[in-house]
Structure formats: structure tokens, C-alpha cells
Short mmCIF file of C-alpha atoms in Angstrom, two decimals:
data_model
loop_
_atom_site.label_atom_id
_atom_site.label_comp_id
_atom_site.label_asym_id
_atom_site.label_seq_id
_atom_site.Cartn_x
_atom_site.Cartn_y
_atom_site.Cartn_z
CA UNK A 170 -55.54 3.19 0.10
CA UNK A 171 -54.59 0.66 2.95
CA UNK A 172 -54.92 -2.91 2.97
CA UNK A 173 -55.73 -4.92 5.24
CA UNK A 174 -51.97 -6.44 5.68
CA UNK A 175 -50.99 -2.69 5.30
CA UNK A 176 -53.23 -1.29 8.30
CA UNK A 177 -52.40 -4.50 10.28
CA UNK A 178 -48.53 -3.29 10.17
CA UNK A 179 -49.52 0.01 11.30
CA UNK A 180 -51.10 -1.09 14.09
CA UNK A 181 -48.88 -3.10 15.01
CA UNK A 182 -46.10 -0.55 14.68
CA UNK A 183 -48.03 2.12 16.49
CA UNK A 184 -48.81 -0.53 19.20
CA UNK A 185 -44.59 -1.12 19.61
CA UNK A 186 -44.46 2.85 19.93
CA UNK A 187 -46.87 3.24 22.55
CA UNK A 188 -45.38 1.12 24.83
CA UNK A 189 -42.18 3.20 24.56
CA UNK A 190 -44.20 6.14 26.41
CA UNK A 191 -42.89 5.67 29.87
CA UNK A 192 -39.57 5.35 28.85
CA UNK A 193 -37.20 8.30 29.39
CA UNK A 194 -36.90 11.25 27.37
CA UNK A 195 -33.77 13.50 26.74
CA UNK A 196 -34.17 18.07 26.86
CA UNK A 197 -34.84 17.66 23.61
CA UNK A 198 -38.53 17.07 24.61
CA UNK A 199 -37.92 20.22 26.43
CA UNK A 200 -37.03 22.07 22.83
CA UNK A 201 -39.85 21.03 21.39
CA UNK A 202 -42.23 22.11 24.11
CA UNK A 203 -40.15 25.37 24.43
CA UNK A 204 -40.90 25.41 20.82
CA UNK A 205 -44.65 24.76 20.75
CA UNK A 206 -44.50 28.19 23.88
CA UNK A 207 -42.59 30.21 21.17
CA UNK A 208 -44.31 29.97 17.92
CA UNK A 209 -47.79 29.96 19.94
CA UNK A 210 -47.30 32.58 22.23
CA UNK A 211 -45.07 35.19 20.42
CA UNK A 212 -45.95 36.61 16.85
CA UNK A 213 -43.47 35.46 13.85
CA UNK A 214 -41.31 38.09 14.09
CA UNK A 215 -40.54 37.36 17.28
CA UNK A 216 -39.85 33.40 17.14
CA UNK A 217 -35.91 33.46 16.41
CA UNK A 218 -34.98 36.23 18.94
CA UNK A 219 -36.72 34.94 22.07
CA UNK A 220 -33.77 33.70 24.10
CA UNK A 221 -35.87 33.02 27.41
CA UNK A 222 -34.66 29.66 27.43
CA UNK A 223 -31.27 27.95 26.46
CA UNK A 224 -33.54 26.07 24.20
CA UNK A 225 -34.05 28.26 21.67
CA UNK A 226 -35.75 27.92 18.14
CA UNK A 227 -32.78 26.83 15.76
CA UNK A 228 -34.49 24.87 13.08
CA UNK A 229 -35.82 26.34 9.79
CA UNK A 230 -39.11 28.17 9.21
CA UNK A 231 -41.23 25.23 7.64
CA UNK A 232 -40.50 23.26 10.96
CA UNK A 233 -41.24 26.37 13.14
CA UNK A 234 -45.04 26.76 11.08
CA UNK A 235 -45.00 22.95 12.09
CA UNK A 236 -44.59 23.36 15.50
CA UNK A 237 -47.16 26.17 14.99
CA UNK A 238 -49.74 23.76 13.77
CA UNK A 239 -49.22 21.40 16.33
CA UNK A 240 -49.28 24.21 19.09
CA UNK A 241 -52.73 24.75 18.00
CA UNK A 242 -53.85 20.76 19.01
CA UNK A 243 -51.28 21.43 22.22
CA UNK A 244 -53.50 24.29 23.55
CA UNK A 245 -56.73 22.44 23.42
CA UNK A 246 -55.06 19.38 25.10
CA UNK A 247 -53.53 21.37 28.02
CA UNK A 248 -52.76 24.80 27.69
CA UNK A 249 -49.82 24.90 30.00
CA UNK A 250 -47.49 23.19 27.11
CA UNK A 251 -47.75 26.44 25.08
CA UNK A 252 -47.32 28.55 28.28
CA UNK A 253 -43.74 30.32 27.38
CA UNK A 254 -42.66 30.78 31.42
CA UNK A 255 -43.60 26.88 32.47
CA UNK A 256 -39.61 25.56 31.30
CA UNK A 257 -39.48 22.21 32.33
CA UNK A 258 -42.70 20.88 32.18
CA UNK A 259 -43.29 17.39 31.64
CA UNK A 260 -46.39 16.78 33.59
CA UNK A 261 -48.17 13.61 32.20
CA UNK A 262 -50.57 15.14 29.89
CA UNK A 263 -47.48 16.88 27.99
CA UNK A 264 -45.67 13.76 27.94
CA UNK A 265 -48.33 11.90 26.47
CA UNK A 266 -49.23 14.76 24.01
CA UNK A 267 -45.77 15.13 22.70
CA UNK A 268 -44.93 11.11 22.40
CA UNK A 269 -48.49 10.85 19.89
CA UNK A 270 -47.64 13.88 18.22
CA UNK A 271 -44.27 11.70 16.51
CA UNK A 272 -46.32 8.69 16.12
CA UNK A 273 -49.23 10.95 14.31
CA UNK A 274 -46.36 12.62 12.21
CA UNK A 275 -45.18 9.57 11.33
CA UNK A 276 -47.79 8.79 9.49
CA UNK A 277 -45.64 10.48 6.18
CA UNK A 278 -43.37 8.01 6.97
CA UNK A 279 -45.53 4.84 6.43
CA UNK A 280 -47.18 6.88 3.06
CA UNK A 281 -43.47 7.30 1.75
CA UNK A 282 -42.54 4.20 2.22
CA UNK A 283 -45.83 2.59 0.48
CA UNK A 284 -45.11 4.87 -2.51
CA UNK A 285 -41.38 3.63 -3.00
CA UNK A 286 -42.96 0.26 -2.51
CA UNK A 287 -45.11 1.13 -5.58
CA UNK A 288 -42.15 2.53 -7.55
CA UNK A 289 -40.21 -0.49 -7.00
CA UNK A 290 -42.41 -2.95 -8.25
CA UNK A 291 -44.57 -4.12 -5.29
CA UNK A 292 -41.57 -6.75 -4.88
CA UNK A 293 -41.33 -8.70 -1.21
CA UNK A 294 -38.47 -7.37 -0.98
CA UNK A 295 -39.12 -3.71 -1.22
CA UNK A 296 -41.97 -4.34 1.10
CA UNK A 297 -39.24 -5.76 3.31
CA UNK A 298 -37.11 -2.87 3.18
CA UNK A 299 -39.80 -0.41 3.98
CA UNK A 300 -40.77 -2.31 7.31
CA UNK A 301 -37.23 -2.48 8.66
CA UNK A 302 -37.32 1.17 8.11
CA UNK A 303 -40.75 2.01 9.21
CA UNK A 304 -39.47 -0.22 12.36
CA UNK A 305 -35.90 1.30 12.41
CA UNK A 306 -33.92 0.80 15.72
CA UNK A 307 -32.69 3.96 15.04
CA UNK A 308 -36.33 5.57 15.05
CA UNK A 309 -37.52 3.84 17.89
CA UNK A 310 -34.49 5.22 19.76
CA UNK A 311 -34.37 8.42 18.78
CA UNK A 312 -37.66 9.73 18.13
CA UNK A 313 -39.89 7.25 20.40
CA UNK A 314 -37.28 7.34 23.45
CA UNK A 315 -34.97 10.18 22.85
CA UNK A 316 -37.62 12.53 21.83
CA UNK A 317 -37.62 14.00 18.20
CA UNK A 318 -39.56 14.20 14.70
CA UNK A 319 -36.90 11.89 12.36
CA UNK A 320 -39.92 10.03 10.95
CA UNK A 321 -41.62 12.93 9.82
CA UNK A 322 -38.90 14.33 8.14
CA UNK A 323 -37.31 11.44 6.91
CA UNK A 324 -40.77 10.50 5.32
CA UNK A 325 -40.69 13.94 3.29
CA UNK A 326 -37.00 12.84 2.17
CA UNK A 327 -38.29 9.14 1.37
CA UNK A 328 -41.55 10.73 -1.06
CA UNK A 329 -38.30 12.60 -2.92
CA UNK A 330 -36.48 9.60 -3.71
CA UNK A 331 -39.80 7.80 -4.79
CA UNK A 332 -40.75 10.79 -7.26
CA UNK A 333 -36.76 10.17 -8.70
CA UNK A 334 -37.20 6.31 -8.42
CA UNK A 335 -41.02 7.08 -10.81
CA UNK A 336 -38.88 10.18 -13.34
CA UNK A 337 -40.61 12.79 -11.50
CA UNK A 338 -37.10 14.45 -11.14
CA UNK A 339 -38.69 18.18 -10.92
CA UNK A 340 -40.78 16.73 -8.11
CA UNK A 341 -38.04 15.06 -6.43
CA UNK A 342 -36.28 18.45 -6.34
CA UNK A 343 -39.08 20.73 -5.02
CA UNK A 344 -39.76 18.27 -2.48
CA UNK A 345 -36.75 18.22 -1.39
CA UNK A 346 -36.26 21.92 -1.46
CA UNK A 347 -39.57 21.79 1.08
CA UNK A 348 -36.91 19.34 3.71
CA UNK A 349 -34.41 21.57 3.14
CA UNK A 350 -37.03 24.04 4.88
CA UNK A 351 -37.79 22.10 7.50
CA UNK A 352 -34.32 20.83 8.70
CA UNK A 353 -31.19 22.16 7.44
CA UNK A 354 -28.99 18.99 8.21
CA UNK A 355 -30.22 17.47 4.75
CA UNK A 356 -27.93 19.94 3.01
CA UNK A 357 -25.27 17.14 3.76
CA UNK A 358 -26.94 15.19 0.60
CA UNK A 359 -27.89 18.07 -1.61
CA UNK A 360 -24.65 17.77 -3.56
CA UNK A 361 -26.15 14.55 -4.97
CA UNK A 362 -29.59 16.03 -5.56
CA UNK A 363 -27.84 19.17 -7.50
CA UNK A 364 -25.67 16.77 -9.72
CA UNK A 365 -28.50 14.39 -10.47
CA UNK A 366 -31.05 16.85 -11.09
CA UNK A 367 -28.29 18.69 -13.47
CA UNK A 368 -27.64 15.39 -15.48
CA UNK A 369 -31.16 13.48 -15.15
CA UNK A 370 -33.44 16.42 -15.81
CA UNK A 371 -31.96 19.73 -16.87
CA UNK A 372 -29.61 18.47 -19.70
CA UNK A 373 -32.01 16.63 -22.39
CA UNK A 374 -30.25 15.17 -24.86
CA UNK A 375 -31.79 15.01 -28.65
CA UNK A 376 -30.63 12.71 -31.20
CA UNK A 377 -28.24 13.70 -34.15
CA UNK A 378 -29.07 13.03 -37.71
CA UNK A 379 -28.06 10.27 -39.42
CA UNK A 380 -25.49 12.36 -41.57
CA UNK A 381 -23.88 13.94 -38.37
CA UNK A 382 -21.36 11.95 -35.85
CA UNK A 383 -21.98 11.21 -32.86
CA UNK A 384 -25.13 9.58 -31.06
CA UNK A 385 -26.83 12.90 -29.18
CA UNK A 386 -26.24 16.30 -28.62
CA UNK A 387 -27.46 18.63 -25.99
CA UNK A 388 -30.45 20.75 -26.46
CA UNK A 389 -29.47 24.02 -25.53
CA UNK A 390 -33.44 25.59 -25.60
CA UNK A 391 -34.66 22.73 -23.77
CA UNK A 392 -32.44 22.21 -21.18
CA UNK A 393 -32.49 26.35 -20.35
CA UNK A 394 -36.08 25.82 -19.93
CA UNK A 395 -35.91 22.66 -17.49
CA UNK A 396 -33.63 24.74 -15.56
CA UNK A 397 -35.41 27.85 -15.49
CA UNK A 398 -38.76 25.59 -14.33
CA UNK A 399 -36.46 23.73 -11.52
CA UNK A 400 -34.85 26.72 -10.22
CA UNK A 401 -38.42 28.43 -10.16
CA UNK A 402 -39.80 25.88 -8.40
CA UNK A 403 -37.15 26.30 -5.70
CA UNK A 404 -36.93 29.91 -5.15
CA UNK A 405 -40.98 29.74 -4.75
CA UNK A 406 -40.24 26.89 -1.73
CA UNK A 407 -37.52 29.60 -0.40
CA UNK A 408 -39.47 32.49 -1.17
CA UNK A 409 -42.34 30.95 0.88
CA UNK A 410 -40.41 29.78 3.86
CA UNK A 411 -37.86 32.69 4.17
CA UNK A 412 -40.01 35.63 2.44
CA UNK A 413 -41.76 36.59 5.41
CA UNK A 414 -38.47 36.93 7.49
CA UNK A 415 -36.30 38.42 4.82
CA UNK A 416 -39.08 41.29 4.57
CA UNK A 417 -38.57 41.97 8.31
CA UNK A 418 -34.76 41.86 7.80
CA UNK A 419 -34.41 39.00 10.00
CA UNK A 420 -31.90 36.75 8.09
CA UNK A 421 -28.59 37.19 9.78
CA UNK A 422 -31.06 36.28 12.72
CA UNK A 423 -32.18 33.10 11.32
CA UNK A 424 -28.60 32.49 9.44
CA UNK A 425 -27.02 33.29 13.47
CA UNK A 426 -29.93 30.28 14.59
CA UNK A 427 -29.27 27.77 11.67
CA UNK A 428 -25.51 27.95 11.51
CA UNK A 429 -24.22 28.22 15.06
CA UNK A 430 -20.57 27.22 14.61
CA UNK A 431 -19.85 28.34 18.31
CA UNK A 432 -21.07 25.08 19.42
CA UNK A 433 -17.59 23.48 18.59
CA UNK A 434 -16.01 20.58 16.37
CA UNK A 435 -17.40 17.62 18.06
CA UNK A 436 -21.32 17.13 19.81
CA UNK A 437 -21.54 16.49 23.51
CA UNK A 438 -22.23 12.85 22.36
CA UNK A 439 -19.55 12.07 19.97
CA UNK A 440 -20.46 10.99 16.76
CA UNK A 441 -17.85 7.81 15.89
CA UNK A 442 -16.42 9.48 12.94
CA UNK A 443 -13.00 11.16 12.02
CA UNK A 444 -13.05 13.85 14.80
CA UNK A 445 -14.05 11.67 17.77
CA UNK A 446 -10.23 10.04 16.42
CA UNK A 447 -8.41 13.38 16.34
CA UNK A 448 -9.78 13.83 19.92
CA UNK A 449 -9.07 10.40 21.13
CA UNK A 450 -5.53 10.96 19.33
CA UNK A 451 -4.97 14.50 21.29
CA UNK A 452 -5.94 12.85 24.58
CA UNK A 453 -3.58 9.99 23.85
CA UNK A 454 -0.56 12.82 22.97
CA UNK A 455 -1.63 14.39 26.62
CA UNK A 456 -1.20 11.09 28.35
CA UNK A 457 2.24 10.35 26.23
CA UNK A 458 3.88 13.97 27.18
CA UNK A 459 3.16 12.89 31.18
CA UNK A 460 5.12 9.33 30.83
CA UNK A 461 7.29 10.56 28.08
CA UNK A 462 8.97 14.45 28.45
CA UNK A 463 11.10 13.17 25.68
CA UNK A 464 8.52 14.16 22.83
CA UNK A 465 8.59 17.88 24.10
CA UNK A 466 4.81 17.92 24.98
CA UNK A 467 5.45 19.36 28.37
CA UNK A 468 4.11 22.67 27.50
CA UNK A 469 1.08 21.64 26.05
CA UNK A 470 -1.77 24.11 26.76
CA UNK A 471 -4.10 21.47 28.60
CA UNK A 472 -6.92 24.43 29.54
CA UNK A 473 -9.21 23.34 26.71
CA UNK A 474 -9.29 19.82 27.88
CA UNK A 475 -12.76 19.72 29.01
CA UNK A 476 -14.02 21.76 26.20
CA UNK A 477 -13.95 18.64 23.40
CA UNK A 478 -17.08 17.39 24.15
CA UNK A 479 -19.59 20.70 24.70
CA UNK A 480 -22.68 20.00 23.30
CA UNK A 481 -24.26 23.56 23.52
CA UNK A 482 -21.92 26.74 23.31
CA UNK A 483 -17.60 26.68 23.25
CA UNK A 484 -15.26 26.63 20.81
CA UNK A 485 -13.24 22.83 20.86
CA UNK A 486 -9.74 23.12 21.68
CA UNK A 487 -7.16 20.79 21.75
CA UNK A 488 -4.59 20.58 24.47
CA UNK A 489 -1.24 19.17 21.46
CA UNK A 490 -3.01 18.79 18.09
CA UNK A 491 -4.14 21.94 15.97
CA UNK A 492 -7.59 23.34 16.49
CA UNK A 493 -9.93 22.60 13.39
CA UNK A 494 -11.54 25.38 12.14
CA UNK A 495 -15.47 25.51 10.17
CA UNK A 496 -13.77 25.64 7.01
CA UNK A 497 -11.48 23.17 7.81
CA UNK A 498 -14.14 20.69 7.98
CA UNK A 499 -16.25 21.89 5.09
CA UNK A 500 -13.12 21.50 2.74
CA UNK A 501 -12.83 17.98 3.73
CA UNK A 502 -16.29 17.10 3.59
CA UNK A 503 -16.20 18.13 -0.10
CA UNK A 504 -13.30 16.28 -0.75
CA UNK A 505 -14.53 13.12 0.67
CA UNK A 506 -17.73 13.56 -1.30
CA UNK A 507 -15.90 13.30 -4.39
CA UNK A 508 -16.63 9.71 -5.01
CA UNK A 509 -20.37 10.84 -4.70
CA UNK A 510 -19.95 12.81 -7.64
CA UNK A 511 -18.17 10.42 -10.05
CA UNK A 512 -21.12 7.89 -9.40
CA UNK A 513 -23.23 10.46 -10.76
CA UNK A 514 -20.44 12.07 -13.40
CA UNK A 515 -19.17 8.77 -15.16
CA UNK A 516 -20.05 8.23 -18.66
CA UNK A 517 -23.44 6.32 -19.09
CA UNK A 518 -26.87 6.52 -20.85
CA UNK A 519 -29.01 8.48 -18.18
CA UNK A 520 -30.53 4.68 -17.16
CA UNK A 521 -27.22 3.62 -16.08
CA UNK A 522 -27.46 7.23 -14.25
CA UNK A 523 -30.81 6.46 -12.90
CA UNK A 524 -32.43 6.55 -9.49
CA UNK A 525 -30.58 3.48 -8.27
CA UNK A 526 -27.18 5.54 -8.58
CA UNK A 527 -29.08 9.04 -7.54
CA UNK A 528 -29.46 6.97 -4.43
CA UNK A 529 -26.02 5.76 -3.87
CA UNK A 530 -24.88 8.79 -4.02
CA UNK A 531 -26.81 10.60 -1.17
CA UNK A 532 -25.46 7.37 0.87
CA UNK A 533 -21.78 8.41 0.14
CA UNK A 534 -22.77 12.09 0.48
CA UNK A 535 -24.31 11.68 3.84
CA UNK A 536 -21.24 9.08 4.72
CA UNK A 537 -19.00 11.85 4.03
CA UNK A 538 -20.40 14.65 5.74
CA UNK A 539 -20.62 12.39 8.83
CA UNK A 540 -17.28 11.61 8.82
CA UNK A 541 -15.80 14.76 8.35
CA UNK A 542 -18.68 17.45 9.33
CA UNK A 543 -18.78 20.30 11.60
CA UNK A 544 -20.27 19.35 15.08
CA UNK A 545 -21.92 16.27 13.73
CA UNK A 546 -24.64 14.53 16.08
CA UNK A 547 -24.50 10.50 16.75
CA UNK A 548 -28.03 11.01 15.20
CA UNK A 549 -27.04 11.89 11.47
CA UNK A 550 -26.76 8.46 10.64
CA UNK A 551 -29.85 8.25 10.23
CA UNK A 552 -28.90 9.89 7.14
CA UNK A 553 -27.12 7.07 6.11
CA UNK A 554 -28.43 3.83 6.87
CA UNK A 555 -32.29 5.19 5.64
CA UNK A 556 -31.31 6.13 1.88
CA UNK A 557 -29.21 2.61 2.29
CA UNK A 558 -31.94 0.81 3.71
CA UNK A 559 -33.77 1.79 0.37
CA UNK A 560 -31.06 -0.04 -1.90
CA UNK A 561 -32.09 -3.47 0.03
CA UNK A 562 -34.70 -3.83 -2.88
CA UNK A 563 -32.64 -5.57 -5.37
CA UNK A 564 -28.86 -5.65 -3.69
CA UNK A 565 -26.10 -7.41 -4.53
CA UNK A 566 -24.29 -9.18 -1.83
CA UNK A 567 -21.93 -6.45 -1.70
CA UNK A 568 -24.95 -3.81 -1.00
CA UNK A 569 -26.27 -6.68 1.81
CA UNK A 570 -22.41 -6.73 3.50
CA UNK A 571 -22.37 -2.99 3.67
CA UNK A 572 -26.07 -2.69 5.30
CA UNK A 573 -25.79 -5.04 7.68
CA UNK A 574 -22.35 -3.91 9.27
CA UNK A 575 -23.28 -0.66 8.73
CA UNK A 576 -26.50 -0.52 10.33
CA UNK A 577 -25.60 -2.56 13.27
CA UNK A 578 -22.64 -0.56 14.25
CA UNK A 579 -24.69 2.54 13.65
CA UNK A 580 -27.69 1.71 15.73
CA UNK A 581 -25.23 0.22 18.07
CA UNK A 582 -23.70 3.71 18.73
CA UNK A 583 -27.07 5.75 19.33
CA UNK A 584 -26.96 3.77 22.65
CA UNK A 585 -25.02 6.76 24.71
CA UNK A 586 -28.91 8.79 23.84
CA UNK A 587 -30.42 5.97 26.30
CA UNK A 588 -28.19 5.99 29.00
CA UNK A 589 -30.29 5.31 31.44
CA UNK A 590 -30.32 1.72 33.37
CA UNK A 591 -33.81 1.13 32.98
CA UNK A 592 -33.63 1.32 28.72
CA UNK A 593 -30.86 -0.88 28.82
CA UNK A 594 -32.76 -3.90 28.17
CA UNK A 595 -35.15 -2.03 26.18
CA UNK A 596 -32.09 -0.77 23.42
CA UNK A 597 -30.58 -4.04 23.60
CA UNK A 598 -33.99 -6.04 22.78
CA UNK A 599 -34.96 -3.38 19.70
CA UNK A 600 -31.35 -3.67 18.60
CA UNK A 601 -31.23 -7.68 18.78
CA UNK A 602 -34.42 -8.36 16.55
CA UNK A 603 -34.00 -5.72 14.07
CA UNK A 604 -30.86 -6.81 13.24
CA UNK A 605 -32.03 -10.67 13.51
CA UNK A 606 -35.07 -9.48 10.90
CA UNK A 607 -32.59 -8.07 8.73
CA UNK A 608 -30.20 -10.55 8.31
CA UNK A 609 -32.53 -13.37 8.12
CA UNK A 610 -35.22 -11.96 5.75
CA UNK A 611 -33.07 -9.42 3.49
CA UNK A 612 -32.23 -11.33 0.55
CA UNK A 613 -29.69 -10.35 -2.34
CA UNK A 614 -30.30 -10.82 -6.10
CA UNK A 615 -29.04 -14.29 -6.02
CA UNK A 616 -31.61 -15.11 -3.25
CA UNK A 617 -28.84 -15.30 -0.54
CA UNK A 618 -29.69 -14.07 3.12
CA UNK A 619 -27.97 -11.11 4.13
CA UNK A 620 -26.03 -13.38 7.25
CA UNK A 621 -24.88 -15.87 4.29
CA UNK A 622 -23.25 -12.36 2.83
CA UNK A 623 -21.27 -11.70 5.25
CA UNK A 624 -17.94 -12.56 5.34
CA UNK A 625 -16.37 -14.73 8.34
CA UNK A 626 -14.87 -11.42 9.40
CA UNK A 627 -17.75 -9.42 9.39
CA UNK A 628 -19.81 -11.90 11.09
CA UNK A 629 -17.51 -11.46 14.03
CA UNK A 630 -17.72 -7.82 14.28
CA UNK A 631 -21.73 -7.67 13.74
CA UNK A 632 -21.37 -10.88 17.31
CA UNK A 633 -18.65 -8.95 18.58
CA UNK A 634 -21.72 -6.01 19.51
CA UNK A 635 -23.15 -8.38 21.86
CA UNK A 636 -21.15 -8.75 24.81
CA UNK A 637 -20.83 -4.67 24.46
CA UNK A 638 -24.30 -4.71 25.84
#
């Protein structure tokens, strides 16, 4: 139930979000209201062919039955949001309909959170940790500004680390099964969740006798059963979500929705990892071969210049460097997760394994896939710095170093969503005391503030954002 301290932070946190309503909002409110048209107006088996908007439905089914539910609230409140011809409406009524439907929705968020609070002790500094989340710069920007449900869906991801933080491992991996169904970018981290879930709950270990060497060995009836009971429990979340459309033999529809690799390598707002280099590194090439004919780049085929940054359909082509293919990307994205895995892999009693490692690893899982993914958006680092955020409990000054860099400079580069002049003080303000909160009130396990962390370097790069502004 909620405290009084508890329903005081709401409020107050609800109060901070409604006085981002006038602020701008990207086409992504747009999608959503296209969305709320398609799944009220049109029966299911028409939701991932209607193509009477660019803004078609390209999320997974449990997010299209939630757009559903909320269509059903939209058509009392004004019935012209759900109207499937009215593109482009924004009128004030929609605006304000849409902007409380996040903060409502975020209401999993704020129960999440309180339950990792619980499984980590009712510390201060868990309680810590879940406010700079529940207050995230990067929420505030992207769903409260931008326009989008982060905090919904991030709650669901936050209840599945709680139920592996309490041993609930078979609940931690149905829940997350349910994300998976609402928003197919978490497959980034489920490399971590299939390893964990592997070692943590299918493989239980009995003890040898006395007369036999060696401390445990694995027990081969119980561990098929824990697998059979996990696997279950996701092809019933599968079954559920995909059932309906696999019946109808609409699959390669949804799989042509989910997975549209024609968008190209890089977002229209570059994400700052490996590929926004290889770009920057082609342009540079361009610009050499104009000053320098010496390096032979003459002949480069310059037609696909203004095709690295399409956000919505195009292949990316480069002008000197090779094109990157899908596969190209997934094979390094694997590779770089491989330090992921050996967090979960190296020898140690399954304590050493436990949640506290489970957790590190979806951070270097989601790290990798930003870095090296397939049209990556400036907004998956949100996949990042949350499951980080969550190791703020009891860091050591190492953990603290990493956060605050990390979460500066990532925050930092969600600004190019809020382009506008008029949110320029607005992303600069949130920005400013989030990261002053953080700093001053994170502590490590020595009791040291996260600024006293940092190292003389990194407290120049974490300044060094300020004149950016």
C-alpha cells in the first residue's frame, strides 16, 4: 500500500509531468493516435495490414491489445482520436488525452520500483535509486515531451528483475516473456535472461554423498522438469499473444511489421554508437578524396550520401566504406555480448551468480546491442542506464564512476528529440538537477558521493556537457 512519503512522491512526480503538457511533441504522438484509429476501428485481423498511414502498427500484439484498451477510454473522451481518416490530429482534447494516458501507465513504473525497493532491503539507498529513475531525464524527455510509453514498459521489465532480485526466477522469465510481447527491442537483453534462467533455475544442483568426490552434481530429473515448466510458461505468453494471428496465417505479416530491416543501418537521429563512427569516418574519406586525389577516392559512388541518416524506409549506403549488411551487425552484437555471458558463465556458487550479476549482465547486453545494433534509436539507452540505475543500491565506486558518466552523456544525447528552441531551457534544467541529485545523494559502499568517485578526468567530461547547452 502507499505511504504517505510514497503518495507525496507521486504527486509530486505527476505534478513535474503535467507541466510538460504544452511542450512539443514529435509524429510519434501521431503513431500512437494512428494506433488507437487502427486497433479501434478495424477488427484484429486487420490491424497489421492497414497501411493508410505511413504510421503503421509495428509493435507486438500485447502492445496493440494495449492500445486497444486505451482506445476504449479514447472514444468516450473524444471520439475523433479513434477516427482512422482524421491523420494529424492533435486538437487539444487529444493532446491532453494522450499526455495522461503515459502518466496513468506509469503507474507500473512507480509499483516496480516500490517492489525492488522491497527486495533490496528498504535501504535509503535503493529508495534513492528508484526516484532518480521514477524521475529519469531520460523519461521526462522521451515519454513526457517526445511522446511515448517507456515507463510503462520499462516498469514491466523493472517487476522482472525484482522477481530475480526475491528467487522468483520462473516469474522473472514469464514476465519477461509478457515485455517481449509488448516491445520487441528488449530482445537486446534476452541473452542474459536465457543464460541466467539456464544456470539460476533450470540446472539444480544436489549434493554428492560423502563417499563420492566432488561437492554437487546435476540433477538430471529435476532440472528437465524446471525446464519443461519455464519453457511452458513461455510458449503459453507466445501462444496467447501470437495464437490468434498465427491461426489467420498472419505471421510473415507481423514478422514483415516487427523486423523491418529496410529502414537502414543507422536511425534518422543517430544513436552515438559504433555506426554513427563508420558514417562520420565515410564522410571524412568523401571530404579527403576532394583535397586529396592521391588516395584514389575519385570514383567514389557519392549517390547514397543522403541516404545515412533515413529514419523511415532506404537501405544506408556509403559513398567509400563497405555497406553493412543485417547480419553484419547481428554477428557483432553477439560478439560484443560475450563479456555478458562470462559474468554469468564463470565458476561460482549460484549466490556469487545471483541477481546482482543477472543484472550486470543485461547492462552489458543492452551496451552491446547499442553499440553495434541494426538501426538502433538514440532512445535504447534507456536500456542501459535503467537496469544500471538499479545497481546504485549497494555500488562500489567503480559502479558510481560508470553511472554517472554514463548517464549524463546518455541523457545528454536524447537532446536532438527536443530540438525545438522553446525546450531548450526545459532539457537543459531536467538534465542539470538530475544529474546534480545523482551525484550528490548516490552514495557507494564506503559512503562516498558519487562526485567524490569520479576521477579528475571524468569530472571534466561530466562539466565539459555544460557549455554544449
Amino acid at each position: 500500500m502507499l505511504g504517505g512519503k510514497n503518495l507525496a512522491f507521486l504527486c509530486v512526480g505527476v505534478g513535474v509531468k503535467l507541466l510538460l503538457w504544452p511542450a512539443y511533441h514529435s509524429t510519434d504522438f501521431e503513431v500512437h493516435r494512428n494506433w488507437l484509429a487502427i486497433t479501434s476501428s478495424l477488427p484484429l485481423s486487420k490491424w497489421y495490414f492497414e497501411d493508410g498511414s505511413e504510421w503503421t502498427l509495428d509493435y507486438p500484439p500485447f502492445f496493440a491489445w494495449f492500445e486497444w484498451v486505451l482506445s476504449l477510454a479514447a472514444r468516450w473522451w473524444d471520439p475523433r482520436i479513434v477516427q482512422l481518416d482524421n491523420l494529424g490530429y492533435a486538437a487539444s482534447s487529444c493532446v491532453e488525452f494522450q499526455r495522461l494516458t503515459v502518466i496513468v501507465s506509469e503507474v507500473v513504473l512507480f509499483a516496480a520500483l516500490g517492489r525492488f525497493v522491497r527486495a533490496s532491503g528498504g535501504t535509503r539507498q535503493s529508495k534513492i535509486a528508484a526516484a532518480l529513475t521514477f524521475l529519469s531525464a531520460g523519461f521526462l524527455f522521451v515519454d513526457h515531451v517526445h511522446f511515448q510509453y517507456n515507463g510503462f514498459l520499462f516498469g514491466i521489465l523493472v517487476y522482472s528483475l525484482a522477481f530475480a532480485m526475491e528467487g522468483h526466477d520462473l516469474l522473472a522469465g514469464t514476465t519477461f516473456a509478457v515485455l517481449l510481447c509488448f516491445k520487441h527491442i528488449f530482445m537486446y537483453i534476452a541473452p542474459a535472461y536465457f543464460i541466467y534462467l539456464a544456470i539460476n533455475y533450470c540446472a539444480v544442483l544436489r549434493s554428492r554423498r560423502r563417499s563420492q568426490v566432488g561437492g554437487c552434481a546435476l540433477d538430471i530429473g529435476a532440472s528437465v522438469w524446471r525446464l519443461a515448466k519455464l519453457g511452458a510458461a513461455v510458449v503459453v505468453v507466445f501462444a496467447v499473444a501470437f495464437g490468434p494471428f498465427a491461426a489467420k496465417g498472419q505471421l510473415p505479416q507481423l514478422a514483415s511489421r516487427l523486423f523491418p530491416f529496410k529502414r537502414g543501418l543507422c536511425h534518422a537521429y543517430w544513436a552515438p554508437n559504433f555506426w554513427a563512427l563508420y558514417v562520420f569516418a565515410d564522410r571524412l574519406l568523401i571530404l579527403a578524396s576532394r583535397f586529396m586525389p592521391a588516395l584514389g577516392l575519385a570514383s567514389a559512388d557519392l549517390s547514397g550520401m543522403a541516404a545515412s541518416t533515413r529514419g523511415l524506409v532506404g537501405d544506408t549506403s556509403f559513398a567509400v566504406l563497405p555497406d553493412i549488411p543485417p547480419i553484419a551487425t547481428f554477428i557483432a552484437t553477439l560478439l560484443a555480448q560475450i563479456p555478458a555471458y562470462a559474468v554469468l558463465i564463470r565458476k561460482g556458487s549460484k549466490k556469487r551468480r545471483g541477481p546482482q550479476r543477472f543484472i550486470q549482465s543485461v547492462v552489458l547486453c543492452a551496451y552491446a546491442s547499442y553499440m553495434f545494433g541494426w538501426h538502433v534509436h538514440e532512445k535504447a539507452i534507456l536500456l542501459i542506464l535503467v537496469p544500471l540505475g538499479l545497481l546504485t543500491v549497494a555500488p562500489t565506486q567503480r559502479t558510481l564512476r560508470m553511472f554517472a558518466v554514463l548517464s549524463t552523456a546518455g541523457y545528454y544525447s536524447l537532446f536532438p528529440l527536443l530540438f525545438g528552441a522553446q525546450e531548450l531551457l526545459i532539457k537543459a534544467a531536467v538534465l542539470l538537477i538530475w544529474v546534480l541529485c545523482a551525484l550528490a545523494l548516490l552514495k557507494s559502499d564506503r559512503g562516498v558521493s558519487a562526485w567524490s568517485c569520479l576521477l579528475r578526468a571524468e569530472r571534466l567530461y561530466v562539466l565539459g556537457h555544460i557549455p554544449l547547452f
